[in-house]
Tab-separated table of C-alpha atoms in Angstrom:
chain	number	residue	atom	x	y	z
A	1	UNK	CA	-67.160	-49.639	39.678
A	2	UNK	CA	-65.456	-46.358	40.265
A	3	UNK	CA	-66.210	-43.280	37.694
A	4	UNK	CA	-63.601	-43.334	34.964
A	5	UNK	CA	-62.397	-47.068	35.566
A	6	UNK	CA	-62.112	-47.962	32.268
A	7	UNK	CA	-59.873	-44.662	31.426
A	8	UNK	CA	-57.701	-45.141	34.350
A	9	UNK	CA	-57.232	-48.796	33.944
A	10	UNK	CA	-56.139	-48.129	30.196
A	11	UNK	CA	-53.615	-45.535	31.305
A	12	UNK	CA	-51.945	-47.597	34.222
A	13	UNK	CA	-51.709	-50.544	31.468
A	14	UNK	CA	-50.249	-48.249	28.786
A	15	UNK	CA	-47.843	-46.686	31.242
A	16	UNK	CA	-46.825	-50.385	32.851
A	17	UNK	CA	-46.292	-51.461	29.489
A	18	UNK	CA	-44.079	-48.666	28.112
A	19	UNK	CA	-42.001	-48.473	31.491
A	20	UNK	CA	-41.592	-51.890	32.705
A	21	UNK	CA	-43.022	-54.564	30.402
A	22	UNK	CA	-41.833	-53.562	26.932
A	23	UNK	CA	-38.132	-53.033	27.921
A	24	UNK	CA	-38.264	-56.387	30.135
A	25	UNK	CA	-39.596	-58.184	27.305
A	26	UNK	CA	-36.853	-56.747	24.730
A	27	UNK	CA	-34.068	-58.031	26.714
A	28	UNK	CA	-35.812	-61.295	26.864
A	29	UNK	CA	-36.303	-61.418	23.548
A	30	UNK	CA	-32.550	-60.225	22.829
A	31	UNK	CA	-31.078	-63.087	25.020
A	32	UNK	CA	-33.395	-66.108	23.589
A	33	UNK	CA	-31.791	-65.341	20.242
A	34	UNK	CA	-28.884	-67.152	21.699
A	35	UNK	CA	-28.159	-70.677	21.366
A	36	UNK	CA	-28.291	-72.185	25.001
A	37	UNK	CA	-24.555	-73.303	24.763
A	38	UNK	CA	-23.815	-69.709	23.916
A	39	UNK	CA	-25.913	-68.432	26.494
A	40	UNK	CA	-24.491	-70.618	28.817
A	41	UNK	CA	-20.645	-70.077	27.949
A	42	UNK	CA	-21.347	-66.169	28.214
A	43	UNK	CA	-22.866	-66.399	31.748
A	44	UNK	CA	-20.038	-68.887	33.143
A	45	UNK	CA	-17.267	-66.658	32.158
A	46	UNK	CA	-14.700	-66.452	35.163
A	47	UNK	CA	-15.486	-62.732	35.576
A	48	UNK	CA	-19.044	-62.984	35.253
A	49	UNK	CA	-19.180	-65.899	37.628
A	50	UNK	CA	-16.919	-63.883	40.240
A	51	UNK	CA	-19.234	-60.935	39.569
A	52	UNK	CA	-22.307	-62.797	40.092
A	53	UNK	CA	-20.828	-64.336	43.392
A	54	UNK	CA	-19.460	-60.919	44.743
A	55	UNK	CA	-22.727	-59.115	44.200
A	56	UNK	CA	-25.058	-61.931	45.410
A	57	UNK	CA	-22.961	-62.819	48.446
A	58	UNK	CA	-22.165	-59.088	49.447
A	59	UNK	CA	-26.118	-58.444	49.014
A	60	UNK	CA	-27.077	-61.574	51.481
A	61	UNK	CA	-24.540	-60.266	53.920
A	62	UNK	CA	-25.672	-56.681	54.096
A	63	UNK	CA	-29.467	-57.732	53.923
A	64	UNK	CA	-28.797	-59.896	56.985
A	65	UNK	CA	-26.956	-57.123	58.685
A	66	UNK	CA	-30.043	-54.754	57.741
A	67	UNK	CA	-32.539	-57.191	59.233
A	68	UNK	CA	-31.002	-57.129	62.596
A	69	UNK	CA	-30.283	-53.354	62.928
A	70	UNK	CA	-33.236	-52.369	61.231
A	71	UNK	CA	-35.359	-53.970	63.576
A	72	UNK	CA	-33.264	-52.247	66.544
A	73	UNK	CA	-33.588	-49.027	64.576
A	74	UNK	CA	-37.218	-49.468	63.891
A	75	UNK	CA	-38.118	-50.373	67.616
A	76	UNK	CA	-36.542	-47.325	69.108
A	77	UNK	CA	-38.190	-45.083	66.409
A	78	UNK	CA	-41.384	-46.501	67.604
A	79	UNK	CA	-40.898	-47.571	71.236
A	80	UNK	CA	-38.786	-44.477	72.889
A	81	UNK	CA	-39.281	-40.826	72.770
A	82	UNK	CA	-36.121	-38.762	72.649
A	83	UNK	CA	-34.980	-35.509	71.089
A	84	UNK	CA	-34.579	-35.472	67.381
A	85	UNK	CA	-36.471	-38.320	66.908
A	86	UNK	CA	-38.442	-36.607	64.028
A	87	UNK	CA	-35.155	-35.543	62.520
A	88	UNK	CA	-33.874	-39.344	62.695
A	89	UNK	CA	-37.093	-40.621	61.422
A	90	UNK	CA	-36.561	-38.244	58.420
A	91	UNK	CA	-33.113	-39.564	57.937
A	92	UNK	CA	-33.921	-42.748	57.226
A	93	UNK	CA	-35.363	-41.901	53.716
A	94	UNK	CA	-32.028	-40.471	53.071
A	95	UNK	CA	-30.612	-43.270	50.753
A	96	UNK	CA	-33.833	-43.216	48.580
A	97	UNK	CA	-33.440	-39.290	48.090
A	98	UNK	CA	-29.828	-39.222	47.695
A	99	UNK	CA	-28.345	-40.041	44.429
A	100	UNK	CA	-26.550	-43.266	44.784
A	101	UNK	CA	-23.087	-42.025	42.862
A	102	UNK	CA	-22.885	-39.216	45.817
A	103	UNK	CA	-23.403	-41.805	48.277
A	104	UNK	CA	-20.712	-44.003	46.564
A	105	UNK	CA	-18.222	-41.035	46.108
A	106	UNK	CA	-18.773	-39.764	50.040
A	107	UNK	CA	-18.276	-43.477	51.159
A	108	UNK	CA	-15.104	-44.298	49.153
A	109	UNK	CA	-13.542	-40.939	50.412
A	110	UNK	CA	-14.470	-41.426	54.295
A	111	UNK	CA	-13.202	-45.015	54.139
A	112	UNK	CA	-9.831	-44.039	52.518
A	113	UNK	CA	-9.347	-41.023	54.333
A	114	UNK	CA	-10.825	-39.814	57.865
A	115	UNK	CA	-12.511	-43.181	58.691
A	116	UNK	CA	-9.927	-45.431	56.657
A	117	UNK	CA	-6.822	-44.377	58.396
A	118	UNK	CA	-7.416	-45.312	62.004
A	119	UNK	CA	-8.968	-48.553	60.432
A	120	UNK	CA	-6.014	-49.281	58.421
A	121	UNK	CA	-3.767	-48.951	61.701
A	122	UNK	CA	-5.880	-52.050	63.049
A	123	UNK	CA	-5.557	-53.836	59.831
A	124	UNK	CA	-9.011	-53.590	58.563
A	125	UNK	CA	-8.890	-52.227	55.035
A	126	UNK	CA	-12.338	-51.278	53.520
A	127	UNK	CA	-12.324	-49.413	50.209
A	128	UNK	CA	-11.501	-51.461	47.310
A	129	UNK	CA	-12.844	-54.669	49.461
A	130	UNK	CA	-15.734	-56.851	50.031
A	131	UNK	CA	-16.188	-55.278	53.062
A	132	UNK	CA	-16.640	-51.827	51.536
A	133	UNK	CA	-19.203	-53.339	49.076
A	134	UNK	CA	-21.232	-54.543	52.013
A	135	UNK	CA	-20.958	-51.346	53.857
A	136	UNK	CA	-22.243	-49.484	50.670
A	137	UNK	CA	-25.223	-51.917	50.274
A	138	UNK	CA	-26.150	-51.777	53.834
A	139	UNK	CA	-26.083	-47.789	53.474
A	140	UNK	CA	-28.806	-48.084	50.573
A	141	UNK	CA	-30.786	-51.340	51.722
A	142	UNK	CA	-31.317	-50.682	55.580
A	143	UNK	CA	-34.517	-48.091	54.967
A	144	UNK	CA	-36.297	-51.430	53.304
A	145	UNK	CA	-36.209	-53.194	56.572
A	146	UNK	CA	-37.156	-50.155	59.093
A	147	UNK	CA	-39.971	-48.863	56.877
A	148	UNK	CA	-41.259	-52.649	56.565
A	149	UNK	CA	-41.223	-53.151	60.184
A	150	UNK	CA	-42.102	-49.797	61.819
A	151	UNK	CA	-45.800	-50.076	60.702
A	152	UNK	CA	-46.092	-53.788	62.233
A	153	UNK	CA	-44.427	-52.282	65.712
A	154	UNK	CA	-47.036	-49.360	65.590
A	155	UNK	CA	-49.922	-51.155	65.243
A	156	UNK	CA	-49.003	-54.338	67.825
A	157	UNK	CA	-51.262	-54.196	70.775
A	158	UNK	CA	-49.593	-53.962	73.921
A	159	UNK	CA	-51.617	-56.224	75.790
A	160	UNK	CA	-50.072	-59.055	74.471
A	161	UNK	CA	-46.830	-58.113	75.956
A	162	UNK	CA	-48.803	-57.191	79.465
A	163	UNK	CA	-50.655	-60.976	79.145
A	164	UNK	CA	-47.081	-62.796	78.479
A	165	UNK	CA	-45.641	-60.708	81.514
A	166	UNK	CA	-48.756	-61.721	83.717
A	167	UNK	CA	-48.095	-65.335	82.577
A	168	UNK	CA	-44.694	-65.149	84.211
A	169	UNK	CA	-42.572	-64.486	80.799
A	170	UNK	CA	-39.232	-62.922	80.876
A	171	UNK	CA	-38.389	-60.354	78.470
A	172	UNK	CA	-36.647	-62.634	76.168
A	173	UNK	CA	-39.510	-65.067	76.039
A	174	UNK	CA	-41.875	-62.210	75.457
A	175	UNK	CA	-39.924	-61.218	72.476
A	176	UNK	CA	-39.574	-64.365	71.249
A	177	UNK	CA	-43.019	-66.104	71.388
A	178	UNK	CA	-44.708	-62.754	71.180
A	179	UNK	CA	-43.145	-60.113	69.322
A	180	UNK	CA	-40.946	-62.137	66.910
A	181	UNK	CA	-43.618	-64.011	65.378
A	182	UNK	CA	-45.351	-60.842	64.281
A	183	UNK	CA	-42.390	-58.772	62.994
A	184	UNK	CA	-40.909	-61.977	61.048
A	185	UNK	CA	-43.096	-61.526	57.474
A	186	UNK	CA	-42.082	-57.811	57.709
A	187	UNK	CA	-38.540	-58.552	58.112
A	188	UNK	CA	-38.588	-60.954	55.580
A	189	UNK	CA	-40.180	-58.520	53.047
A	190	UNK	CA	-37.655	-55.972	53.981
A	191	UNK	CA	-34.553	-58.654	53.863
A	192	UNK	CA	-36.043	-59.563	50.255
A	193	UNK	CA	-36.217	-55.853	49.158
A	194	UNK	CA	-32.697	-55.101	50.522
A	195	UNK	CA	-31.293	-58.199	48.750
A	196	UNK	CA	-32.960	-57.342	45.389
A	197	UNK	CA	-31.593	-53.764	45.492
A	198	UNK	CA	-28.310	-54.887	46.712
A	199	UNK	CA	-27.696	-57.322	43.753
A	200	UNK	CA	-28.871	-54.731	41.013
A	201	UNK	CA	-26.611	-51.711	42.679
A	202	UNK	CA	-24.447	-49.764	40.836
A	203	UNK	CA	-24.022	-46.122	41.566
A	204	UNK	CA	-23.085	-46.695	45.729
A	205	UNK	CA	-20.716	-49.630	44.873
A	206	UNK	CA	-18.799	-48.565	41.790
A	207	UNK	CA	-16.513	-45.998	43.341
A	208	UNK	CA	-15.663	-47.797	46.864
A	209	UNK	CA	-15.703	-51.629	45.005
A	210	UNK	CA	-12.360	-50.683	43.165
A	211	UNK	CA	-13.586	-52.893	40.228
A	212	UNK	CA	-10.909	-55.308	40.252
A	213	UNK	CA	-11.175	-58.491	38.220
A	214	UNK	CA	-8.019	-60.031	40.563
A	215	UNK	CA	-9.501	-59.015	43.919
A	216	UNK	CA	-12.920	-60.138	42.667
A	217	UNK	CA	-14.548	-56.864	43.522
A	218	UNK	CA	-16.590	-56.353	40.319
A	219	UNK	CA	-20.370	-56.396	40.858
A	220	UNK	CA	-22.367	-57.944	38.102
A	221	UNK	CA	-24.331	-54.264	37.196
A	222	UNK	CA	-20.605	-52.924	36.550
A	223	UNK	CA	-19.712	-56.144	34.222
A	224	UNK	CA	-23.060	-55.421	32.356
A	225	UNK	CA	-22.031	-51.611	31.650
A	226	UNK	CA	-18.489	-52.836	30.728
A	227	UNK	CA	-19.796	-55.285	28.169
A	228	UNK	CA	-21.982	-52.668	26.893
A	229	UNK	CA	-18.755	-50.264	26.463
A	230	UNK	CA	-17.216	-53.232	24.699
A	231	UNK	CA	-20.276	-53.327	22.269
A	232	UNK	CA	-20.721	-56.987	23.526
A	233	UNK	CA	-24.716	-56.786	23.325
A	234	UNK	CA	-24.805	-60.554	23.493
A	235	UNK	CA	-22.968	-60.840	26.883
A	236	UNK	CA	-24.960	-57.917	28.268
A	237	UNK	CA	-28.155	-59.048	27.605
A	238	UNK	CA	-27.517	-62.682	28.852
A	239	UNK	CA	-26.369	-61.458	32.104
A	240	UNK	CA	-29.325	-59.057	32.334
A	241	UNK	CA	-31.640	-61.855	31.739
A	242	UNK	CA	-30.385	-63.811	34.448
A	243	UNK	CA	-30.597	-60.754	36.912
A	244	UNK	CA	-34.230	-60.226	35.511
A	245	UNK	CA	-34.981	-63.888	36.812
A	246	UNK	CA	-33.690	-63.395	40.044
A	247	UNK	CA	-35.277	-60.099	40.476
A	248	UNK	CA	-38.780	-61.730	39.541
A	249	UNK	CA	-37.823	-64.622	42.267
A	250	UNK	CA	-36.922	-62.320	44.946
A	251	UNK	CA	-40.163	-60.203	44.393
A	252	UNK	CA	-42.529	-63.477	44.141
A	253	UNK	CA	-41.028	-64.513	47.382
A	254	UNK	CA	-41.763	-61.052	48.831
A	255	UNK	CA	-45.031	-61.238	47.337
A	256	UNK	CA	-46.093	-64.837	48.836
A	257	UNK	CA	-44.813	-63.653	52.528
A	258	UNK	CA	-46.934	-60.426	52.160
A	259	UNK	CA	-50.203	-62.643	51.163
A	260	UNK	CA	-49.298	-65.069	53.962
A	261	UNK	CA	-49.242	-62.071	56.682
A	262	UNK	CA	-52.185	-60.504	55.141
A	263	UNK	CA	-54.220	-63.787	55.308
A	264	UNK	CA	-52.881	-64.527	58.863
A	265	UNK	CA	-54.024	-60.831	59.802
A	266	UNK	CA	-57.484	-61.408	58.282
A	267	UNK	CA	-58.065	-64.496	60.182
A	268	UNK	CA	-56.877	-63.000	63.567
């Protein structure tokens, strides 16, 4: 028992309750005041359904892209030495430090101007489309995958790869049978965190999406803000409850993956 245990535990529980538990409980209580039929009708309105589909679909695609390129970037940062490596490594946290609205404005301006013009000549439109949403979500989500995979690669003993080569395995077989099983749990963790972040993202996607109900580019966080602007608190809390449940499910999945990885590491 460390000194001050009861005091620090009390402060932790108090802060957790004030900042997390009480606000979440208030959302749940407000949503549960609705009758089941009323709750279902609010969350199944066409605009709400399309917003859920847009947020979940684009977030899933962005998380998949991040899982692939996040592993590649983490591999380069761990396995290679090159000029500017420290600067590149430090820039990974830029999406965390940068205000999301600034990222949204920058991406929207670039893909409707300097980068958008040559892409438009190729018939590719980015701004105010689902493609723009995916790009914005890739930007805010890729650090989760990189920072989840990077420590595992740093601690991975190179003797396993040497043993695989000595036993006749080629590079692809070594990656698939030796490296990939070790990297899969952190990749899944990063995927889940990036996916959860993307579903609730607002600032970075609000400008580049166009928020068009006709084009189905409205994200669910924008719909909540829209409902609050219309003083439609019932719809806002109903949607918020669904997002809360989705977040808990994703975080539960992430924690299960992490516990299995910890158990596997301890057994080894």
